Short mmCIF file of C-alpha atoms in Angstrom, two decimals:
data_model
loop_
_atom_site.label_atom_id
_atom_site.label_comp_id
_atom_site.label_asym_id
_atom_site.label_seq_id
_atom_site.Cartn_x
_atom_site.Cartn_y
_atom_site.Cartn_z
CA MET A 20 -14.79 -9.87 -13.97
CA ARG A 21 -17.62 -8.28 -11.96
CA VAL A 22 -18.09 -4.67 -12.57
CA PRO A 23 -20.25 -1.96 -11.06
CA GLU A 24 -23.83 -1.50 -12.78
CA ILE A 25 -24.15 1.22 -15.36
CA PRO A 26 -27.17 3.39 -14.89
CA GLU A 27 -29.65 2.16 -17.45
CA GLU A 28 -30.27 5.60 -19.12
CA ILE A 29 -26.65 5.85 -19.99
CA ALA A 30 -25.75 2.18 -20.28
CA PRO A 31 -25.00 2.24 -24.18
CA ALA A 32 -21.79 4.36 -23.30
CA PHE A 33 -20.41 1.18 -21.64
CA ARG A 34 -18.08 -1.40 -23.68
CA ALA A 35 -20.22 -4.25 -25.23
CA GLY A 36 -19.50 -7.65 -24.01
CA ASP A 37 -18.93 -6.89 -20.46
CA PRO A 38 -20.60 -9.39 -17.92
CA PRO A 39 -23.59 -8.36 -15.73
CA ALA A 40 -23.04 -6.31 -12.70
CA PRO A 41 -24.30 -5.92 -9.10
CA ALA A 42 -26.36 -3.15 -7.94
CA PRO A 43 -24.45 0.11 -7.30
CA VAL A 44 -23.84 1.65 -3.75
CA ALA A 45 -26.62 4.10 -3.04
CA ALA A 46 -25.49 7.67 -2.15
CA ARG A 47 -26.29 8.65 1.55
CA PRO A 48 -27.66 11.93 2.51
CA LEU A 49 -25.09 14.72 3.70
CA ILE A 50 -25.10 15.35 7.50
CA ARG A 51 -24.04 18.88 8.54
CA ARG A 52 -23.46 18.48 12.09
CA SER A 53 -19.92 19.05 13.30
CA ALA A 54 -18.02 19.17 16.79
CA ARG A 55 -18.39 22.29 18.57
CA ALA A 56 -16.80 24.45 16.12
CA GLY A 57 -15.34 27.68 17.60
CA ALA A 58 -14.87 26.30 21.17
CA ARG A 59 -11.16 25.66 20.61
CA LEU A 60 -8.43 28.16 19.75
CA ALA A 61 -7.56 26.23 16.58
CA ASP A 62 -11.06 26.41 15.39
CA HIS A 63 -10.29 30.04 14.39
CA ASP A 64 -8.12 31.67 11.81
CA ALA A 65 -6.99 35.13 12.31
CA ALA A 66 -10.17 36.68 10.60
CA SER A 67 -12.69 34.45 12.62
CA LEU A 68 -10.68 35.29 15.88
CA ALA A 69 -10.64 38.85 15.15
CA GLU A 70 -14.42 38.85 14.57
CA LEU A 71 -14.93 36.96 17.95
CA LEU A 72 -12.67 39.78 19.60
CA ARG A 73 -14.56 42.58 17.83
CA LYS A 74 -17.90 41.13 19.49
CA ALA A 75 -16.19 41.08 22.95
CA GLY A 76 -15.94 44.74 22.58
CA GLY A 77 -12.76 45.80 20.82
CA THR A 78 -12.76 47.99 17.60
CA ALA A 79 -12.21 46.28 14.32
CA SER A 80 -8.62 47.59 14.10
CA ALA A 81 -7.87 46.48 17.70
CA ALA A 82 -9.46 43.01 17.20
CA ARG A 83 -7.43 42.41 14.10
CA ALA A 84 -4.12 43.31 15.82
CA VAL A 85 -4.73 41.12 18.87
CA ALA A 86 -5.81 38.15 16.60
CA GLY A 87 -2.46 38.49 14.74
CA LYS A 88 -0.55 38.55 17.95
CA VAL A 89 -2.54 35.55 19.34
CA VAL A 90 -2.11 33.48 16.16
CA ARG A 91 1.56 33.98 16.15
CA HIS A 92 2.07 33.19 19.88
CA ALA A 93 -0.19 29.99 19.84
CA PHE A 94 0.92 28.66 16.47
CA GLY A 95 4.19 30.25 15.41
CA ALA A 96 6.58 27.97 17.09
CA GLY A 97 8.20 25.24 15.35
CA PRO A 98 7.55 21.65 15.77
CA GLY A 99 9.00 20.30 19.15
CA ALA A 100 8.88 23.49 20.87
CA PRO A 101 7.02 23.59 24.27
CA ALA A 102 3.28 24.52 24.38
CA PRO A 103 3.03 28.05 24.90
CA ALA A 104 1.41 29.34 28.09
CA TRP A 105 -2.27 30.13 27.84
CA ASP A 106 -3.38 32.18 30.75
CA ALA A 107 -3.86 35.90 31.70
CA PRO A 108 -0.29 36.62 32.24
CA ALA A 109 0.92 35.19 28.96
CA ILE A 110 -1.82 37.04 27.14
CA ALA A 111 -0.98 40.19 29.05
CA ALA A 112 2.67 39.90 27.99
CA LEU A 113 1.60 40.03 24.32
CA GLY A 114 0.27 43.44 24.84
CA VAL A 115 -3.38 42.46 24.73
CA GLY A 116 -5.59 44.65 26.77
CA ALA A 117 -7.73 43.32 29.57
CA TRP A 118 -10.99 43.71 27.38
CA ALA A 119 -9.94 40.90 25.25
CA HIS A 120 -8.75 38.37 28.27
CA GLU A 121 -12.21 36.72 28.68
CA ALA A 122 -13.08 36.01 25.27
CA LEU A 123 -9.54 34.44 24.65
CA LEU A 124 -9.19 32.38 27.80
CA ALA A 125 -12.65 30.78 27.19
CA LEU A 126 -10.95 29.18 24.01
CA ASP A 127 -9.11 25.78 24.64
CA PRO A 128 -5.70 25.74 23.30
CA GLY A 129 -5.22 21.96 23.69
CA LEU A 130 -5.38 19.34 21.08
CA SER A 131 -8.65 17.99 20.06
CA LEU A 132 -7.41 14.57 19.03
CA GLU A 133 -5.35 11.91 20.61
CA ILE A 134 -3.57 8.94 18.79
CA ALA A 135 -5.42 5.77 19.23
CA GLU A 136 -3.25 3.72 16.92
CA ARG A 137 0.07 3.89 14.93
CA ALA A 138 0.33 1.60 11.97
CA PRO A 139 3.95 1.83 10.57
CA SER A 140 4.34 0.51 6.83
CA THR A 141 7.13 -1.29 5.29
CA ASP A 142 7.71 1.81 3.00
CA ASP A 143 8.00 4.15 6.29
CA THR A 144 4.44 5.32 5.76
CA LEU A 145 2.67 5.96 9.07
CA ARG A 146 -1.17 5.47 9.30
CA LEU A 147 -2.56 7.20 12.26
CA VAL A 148 -5.90 6.41 14.03
CA LEU A 149 -6.98 9.73 15.85
CA ARG A 150 -9.73 9.94 18.32
CA ALA A 151 -11.75 13.04 18.98
CA ARG A 152 -12.94 14.24 22.23
CA ASP A 153 -16.50 12.66 21.42
CA GLY A 154 -14.97 9.28 20.61
CA ALA A 155 -15.02 9.49 16.82
CA LEU A 156 -12.21 7.85 14.91
CA ILE A 157 -10.36 9.56 12.04
CA GLU A 158 -7.40 8.56 10.03
CA SER A 159 -4.50 10.54 8.69
CA VAL A 160 -1.34 9.10 6.87
CA LEU A 161 2.05 10.54 7.17
CA ILE A 162 4.11 9.99 4.11
CA PRO A 163 7.86 10.58 4.08
CA GLY A 164 9.91 11.76 1.10
CA PRO A 165 13.38 12.65 0.31
CA ALA A 166 12.81 16.44 0.20
CA ARG A 167 9.72 16.96 2.22
CA THR A 168 7.18 14.83 4.20
CA THR A 169 3.29 14.70 3.23
CA LEU A 170 0.36 14.41 5.35
CA CYS A 171 -2.98 13.00 3.92
CA VAL A 172 -5.58 15.04 5.95
CA SER A 173 -9.28 13.82 6.65
CA SER A 174 -11.99 16.35 6.67
CA GLN A 175 -14.94 14.38 7.85
CA VAL A 176 -15.80 11.36 10.11
CA GLY A 177 -16.70 9.04 7.26
CA CYS A 178 -18.19 10.27 3.87
CA ALA A 179 -21.38 10.53 2.21
CA ARG A 180 -20.22 10.11 -1.35
CA ALA A 181 -20.28 6.17 -1.44
CA CYS A 182 -17.64 5.72 -4.02
CA ALA A 183 -17.66 1.97 -5.01
CA PHE A 184 -13.68 1.68 -4.53
CA CYS A 185 -13.52 3.44 -1.26
CA GLU A 186 -13.55 2.08 2.45
CA THR A 187 -14.52 5.39 3.74
CA GLY A 188 -17.39 5.71 1.41
CA ARG A 189 -19.04 2.52 2.69
CA LEU A 190 -19.09 3.93 6.26
CA GLY A 191 -21.56 6.76 5.49
CA LEU A 192 -20.97 10.20 7.08
CA ALA A 193 -21.05 10.36 10.88
CA ARG A 194 -20.16 14.18 11.17
CA GLN A 195 -18.04 16.94 9.85
CA LEU A 196 -14.74 17.94 11.24
CA ALA A 197 -14.31 21.21 12.98
CA ALA A 198 -11.41 23.30 11.64
CA GLY A 199 -9.45 22.68 14.80
CA GLU A 200 -9.59 18.92 14.39
CA ILE A 201 -8.40 19.38 10.87
CA VAL A 202 -5.46 21.66 12.11
CA ASP A 203 -4.73 19.26 14.99
CA GLN A 204 -4.01 16.45 12.46
CA VAL A 205 -1.18 18.67 11.26
CA ARG A 206 -0.06 19.62 14.61
CA ILE A 207 0.32 15.94 15.59
CA ALA A 208 1.80 14.87 12.43
CA ARG A 209 4.41 17.63 12.54
CA ALA A 210 5.63 16.75 15.87
CA LEU A 211 5.84 13.03 14.77
CA ALA A 212 7.56 13.92 11.66
CA ALA A 213 10.11 15.98 13.85
CA GLU A 214 10.44 12.94 16.12
CA ARG A 215 11.23 10.48 13.20
CA GLY A 216 13.76 12.58 11.69
CA GLY A 217 14.02 12.94 7.87
CA ALA A 218 12.44 15.53 5.90
CA PRO A 219 10.06 18.10 7.51
CA LEU A 220 6.36 18.00 7.15
CA ARG A 221 5.82 20.58 4.22
CA ASN A 222 2.98 19.15 2.08
CA LEU A 223 -0.52 18.64 2.84
CA VAL A 224 -3.17 16.93 0.81
CA PHE A 225 -6.89 16.72 1.77
CA MET A 226 -7.19 13.19 0.47
CA GLY A 227 -8.15 11.45 3.66
CA MET A 228 -11.52 10.58 4.95
CA GLY A 229 -14.37 12.64 3.55
CA GLU A 230 -15.39 14.95 0.94
CA PRO A 231 -13.66 18.41 1.64
CA PHE A 232 -16.17 20.38 -0.48
CA ASP A 233 -19.07 18.86 1.84
CA ASN A 234 -17.37 20.69 4.70
CA LEU A 235 -15.86 23.52 2.76
CA GLY A 236 -16.43 26.45 5.39
CA GLU A 237 -14.27 24.52 7.90
CA VAL A 238 -11.76 23.29 5.50
CA LEU A 239 -11.26 26.86 4.19
CA LYS A 240 -10.74 28.15 7.81
CA ALA A 241 -8.14 25.43 8.57
CA ILE A 242 -6.39 26.12 5.27
CA ARG A 243 -6.38 29.89 6.22
CA LEU A 244 -4.61 29.11 9.50
CA LEU A 245 -2.32 26.55 8.25
CA THR A 246 -1.05 28.86 5.32
CA ASP A 247 -0.93 32.04 7.76
CA PRO A 248 2.81 33.15 7.76
CA ARG A 249 2.33 33.99 11.44
CA ALA A 250 1.35 30.64 12.33
CA PHE A 251 2.14 27.29 10.43
CA ARG A 252 3.55 28.82 7.33
CA PHE A 253 2.53 26.05 4.84
CA ALA A 254 3.20 27.32 1.35
CA PRO A 255 -0.28 27.52 -0.36
CA SER A 256 1.18 25.60 -3.43
CA HIS A 257 1.96 22.68 -1.02
CA VAL A 258 -1.63 22.33 0.05
CA THR A 259 -3.88 20.44 -2.16
CA VAL A 260 -7.76 19.67 -1.85
CA SER A 261 -9.28 16.84 -3.63
CA THR A 262 -12.75 16.50 -4.41
CA VAL A 263 -15.07 13.95 -6.04
CA GLY A 264 -16.34 16.62 -8.37
CA VAL A 265 -18.83 18.75 -6.42
CA ALA A 266 -19.05 21.27 -9.41
CA ASP A 267 -21.01 23.84 -7.55
CA LYS A 268 -18.39 24.45 -5.03
CA ILE A 269 -15.57 24.81 -7.43
CA GLU A 270 -16.06 28.40 -7.90
CA PRO A 271 -16.17 29.45 -4.14
CA PHE A 272 -13.10 27.22 -3.42
CA PHE A 273 -10.99 29.10 -5.79
CA ARG A 274 -12.30 32.46 -4.71
CA GLU A 275 -11.67 31.80 -1.18
CA ALA A 276 -8.69 29.16 -0.84
CA ARG A 277 -5.00 29.55 -1.19
CA ALA A 278 -4.50 26.10 -2.31
CA GLU A 279 -4.35 23.90 -5.28
CA LEU A 280 -7.24 21.68 -6.48
CA ALA A 281 -7.36 17.82 -7.53
CA VAL A 282 -10.52 16.42 -8.98
CA SER A 283 -10.96 12.67 -8.62
CA LEU A 284 -12.27 11.52 -12.15
CA ASN A 285 -11.65 7.81 -12.34
CA ALA A 286 -13.42 7.17 -15.76
CA PRO A 287 -13.48 8.55 -19.12
CA ASP A 288 -17.28 8.73 -19.75
CA ASP A 289 -20.36 9.40 -17.58
CA ALA A 290 -21.53 5.63 -17.56
CA ARG A 291 -18.69 4.22 -16.01
CA ARG A 292 -18.10 7.29 -13.69
CA GLN A 293 -21.68 7.10 -12.39
CA ALA A 294 -21.41 3.51 -11.84
CA ILE A 295 -18.49 3.87 -9.27
CA MET A 296 -19.09 7.51 -8.31
CA PRO A 297 -22.62 8.50 -7.49
CA VAL A 298 -21.73 12.16 -7.55
CA ASN A 299 -21.98 12.07 -11.30
CA ALA A 300 -25.69 11.62 -11.29
CA ARG A 301 -25.75 15.12 -9.99
CA PHE A 302 -22.73 16.71 -11.54
CA PRO A 303 -21.98 14.91 -14.99
CA MET A 304 -18.63 15.29 -16.52
CA ALA A 305 -19.68 18.00 -18.94
CA ALA A 306 -21.00 20.17 -16.11
CA LEU A 307 -17.70 19.46 -14.02
CA LYS A 308 -15.46 20.45 -16.77
CA GLU A 309 -17.64 23.50 -17.52
CA ALA A 310 -17.14 24.56 -13.85
CA LEU A 311 -13.43 23.88 -14.04
CA ALA A 312 -13.00 25.99 -17.31
CA ARG A 313 -15.18 28.81 -15.78
CA SER A 314 -13.39 29.14 -12.49
CA LEU A 315 -9.80 28.08 -12.86
CA PRO A 316 -7.84 31.12 -12.02
CA GLN A 317 -5.28 32.42 -14.55
CA GLY A 318 -2.02 30.57 -14.51
CA ARG A 319 -3.23 27.80 -12.27
CA ARG A 320 -3.87 24.12 -13.20
CA VAL A 321 -6.04 21.40 -11.86
CA LEU A 322 -4.83 18.03 -11.05
CA PHE A 323 -7.03 15.08 -12.17
CA GLU A 324 -6.62 11.86 -10.25
CA TYR A 325 -7.59 8.86 -12.29
CA VAL A 326 -7.47 5.55 -10.32
CA LEU A 327 -7.02 2.68 -12.88
CA PHE A 328 -9.05 -0.69 -12.78
CA ASP A 329 -8.17 -3.61 -14.69
CA GLY A 330 -10.50 -4.27 -17.59
CA TYR A 331 -12.79 -1.35 -16.64
CA ASN A 332 -11.04 1.83 -17.56
CA ASP A 333 -7.69 1.22 -18.60
CA ALA A 334 -7.78 0.26 -22.25
CA PRO A 335 -5.95 2.50 -24.94
CA GLU A 336 -9.36 4.00 -26.15
CA ASP A 337 -10.11 4.77 -22.59
CA ALA A 338 -6.90 6.97 -22.65
CA ASP A 339 -8.04 8.64 -25.76
CA LEU A 340 -11.39 9.54 -24.17
CA LEU A 341 -9.62 10.86 -21.13
CA ALA A 342 -7.24 13.06 -23.27
CA ALA A 343 -10.01 14.39 -25.25
CA TYR A 344 -11.90 15.21 -21.81
CA VAL A 345 -9.13 17.18 -20.40
CA ALA A 346 -8.29 18.94 -23.62
CA GLY A 347 -8.44 22.72 -23.13
CA LEU A 348 -7.92 22.72 -19.38
CA ARG A 349 -4.49 23.34 -17.71
CA CYS A 350 -4.01 20.28 -15.90
CA ARG A 351 -2.07 17.14 -14.99
CA VAL A 352 -3.32 13.67 -14.60
CA ASN A 353 -2.16 11.53 -11.97
CA VAL A 354 -2.63 7.89 -12.77
CA ILE A 355 -3.09 5.70 -9.58
CA PRO A 356 -3.31 1.80 -9.85
CA CYS A 357 -6.18 0.92 -7.47
CA ASN A 358 -5.69 -0.51 -4.08
CA PRO A 359 -7.59 -3.15 -2.44
CA GLY A 360 -10.97 -1.99 -1.24
CA PRO A 361 -14.56 -2.89 -0.66
CA ASP A 362 -15.33 -4.39 -4.03
CA PRO A 363 -12.82 -7.36 -4.91
CA ALA A 364 -13.74 -6.90 -8.47
CA LEU A 365 -12.00 -3.68 -8.90
CA ARG A 366 -8.42 -4.75 -9.29
CA PRO A 367 -5.32 -3.00 -10.53
CA PRO A 368 -3.98 -3.38 -14.03
CA SER A 369 -1.00 -5.38 -14.98
CA ALA A 370 2.12 -3.49 -15.18
CA GLU A 371 1.96 -3.70 -18.91
CA ARG A 372 -1.70 -2.30 -19.20
CA LEU A 373 -0.58 0.60 -16.69
CA ASP A 374 2.51 1.44 -18.86
CA ALA A 375 0.43 1.14 -22.22
CA PHE A 376 -2.22 3.51 -20.74
CA VAL A 377 0.33 6.08 -19.45
CA ALA A 378 2.08 6.26 -22.84
CA ARG A 379 -1.03 6.39 -24.81
CA LEU A 380 -2.33 9.40 -22.61
CA SER A 381 1.08 11.02 -22.62
CA GLY A 382 1.20 10.62 -26.36
CA HIS A 383 -1.60 13.08 -26.55
CA GLY A 384 0.48 15.64 -24.86
CA VAL A 385 -1.33 15.25 -21.58
CA THR A 386 1.07 15.71 -18.51
CA THR A 387 0.82 12.36 -16.84
CA LEU A 388 2.45 11.09 -13.61
CA VAL A 389 1.97 7.54 -12.05
CA ARG A 390 1.24 7.75 -8.39
CA ARG A 391 2.65 4.67 -6.68
CA PRO A 392 0.84 3.41 -3.49
CA ARG A 393 2.24 4.18 -0.30
CA GLY A 394 1.30 2.34 3.07
CA ARG A 395 -0.86 -0.28 1.11
CA ASP A 396 0.20 -3.06 3.72
CA VAL A 397 -1.36 -1.16 6.60
CA GLY A 398 -4.45 0.16 4.92
CA GLY A 399 -3.10 3.46 4.43
CA ALA A 400 -3.37 3.89 0.64
CA CYS A 401 -5.64 5.84 -1.61
CA GLY A 402 -9.14 4.40 -0.91
CA GLN A 403 -8.28 2.37 2.23
CA LEU A 404 -8.84 4.75 5.16
CA ALA A 405 -11.09 3.83 7.99
CA GLY A 406 -11.65 0.27 6.90
CA ILE A 407 -9.19 -1.34 9.22
CA ALA A 408 -9.99 1.27 12.04
CA ARG A 409 -13.53 0.16 12.08
CA LEU A 410 -13.24 -3.53 11.88
CA ARG A 411 -11.25 -3.88 15.03
CA PRO A 412 -10.78 -1.83 18.18
CA PRO A 413 -7.87 0.52 18.12
CA SER A 414 -4.69 -0.69 19.94
CA PRO A 415 -2.86 1.48 22.44
CA ALA A 416 -0.65 4.15 20.89
#
């Protein structure tokens, strides 16, 4: 089996006897450009909208009151409701004074994304290719369940983190998404979920294209609007943000976000983690754990995602190392058999090795859950987003 290269300075931590490996994928520099954030109504949560209105001439209290009314009017209707009117008479009917009209009417209430392709899976998952106004393509995945439907949300066009098992990572980062482009994935998906019937969209996971912590300001703004009880009313406990482990953003995330945190771990030691996740060179596992232990709020827990690769990180002793690493943290571990990705050497383990790993980890008292792939046949499973959309032109919706 071909395995990712272990950095020379930490190579002794890898198991002896493994064959030579290819060169690792180099991390790409971060790009901080985003679409015209702030130009659309959905780019604003209530606080940023109130600040815009204060600058337009309102007092702080008047600006907050108007922002609350506008958020409720624009985003408070359920899925399937007609788009609310957005003109001077409609705004005046909310009891908003003329002083605020110009600033509000300068904001575009329309969707910033359109559906370029729908790819339905045999398991009823729906992969969506969405085109932004500048032509950029992102993907979201609608995952129906018996009690609630989940949307896998993207935060960037591409990703700079270059994880070896991820199709998005090999694209590099084109640009950040504005808050409105994040919110509009949810607006589109909520309407589609209502059309399809079944359980309503109630669960959001920021596990799509991009590293959310590299676009944290816009992600936080989107989450505040999505969890606002006057707007989309998603329960904060049903919003999860996943990071590759950007440790210096963990404390501000917990300080500012009403959402849960997932950390993509994927290896039980620095050697193997750095080989498949370049972020580990800057934020080694000890630093990551220290940041979590220091910042995790009382009563909260972190979700660790551990993608399992055959013969690489799935041995019983790897489960022992993983259990030792998470000891002392309030956590759950989601074990995820890997999906086909850019490196054909990274393959899922057999059912027997998967079961043995989970049993060993659970035996240490670690809360463990196996996350089965959804949408794999249409390139919509973990690690697969953006590959298919970039390899061929999108078909009509």
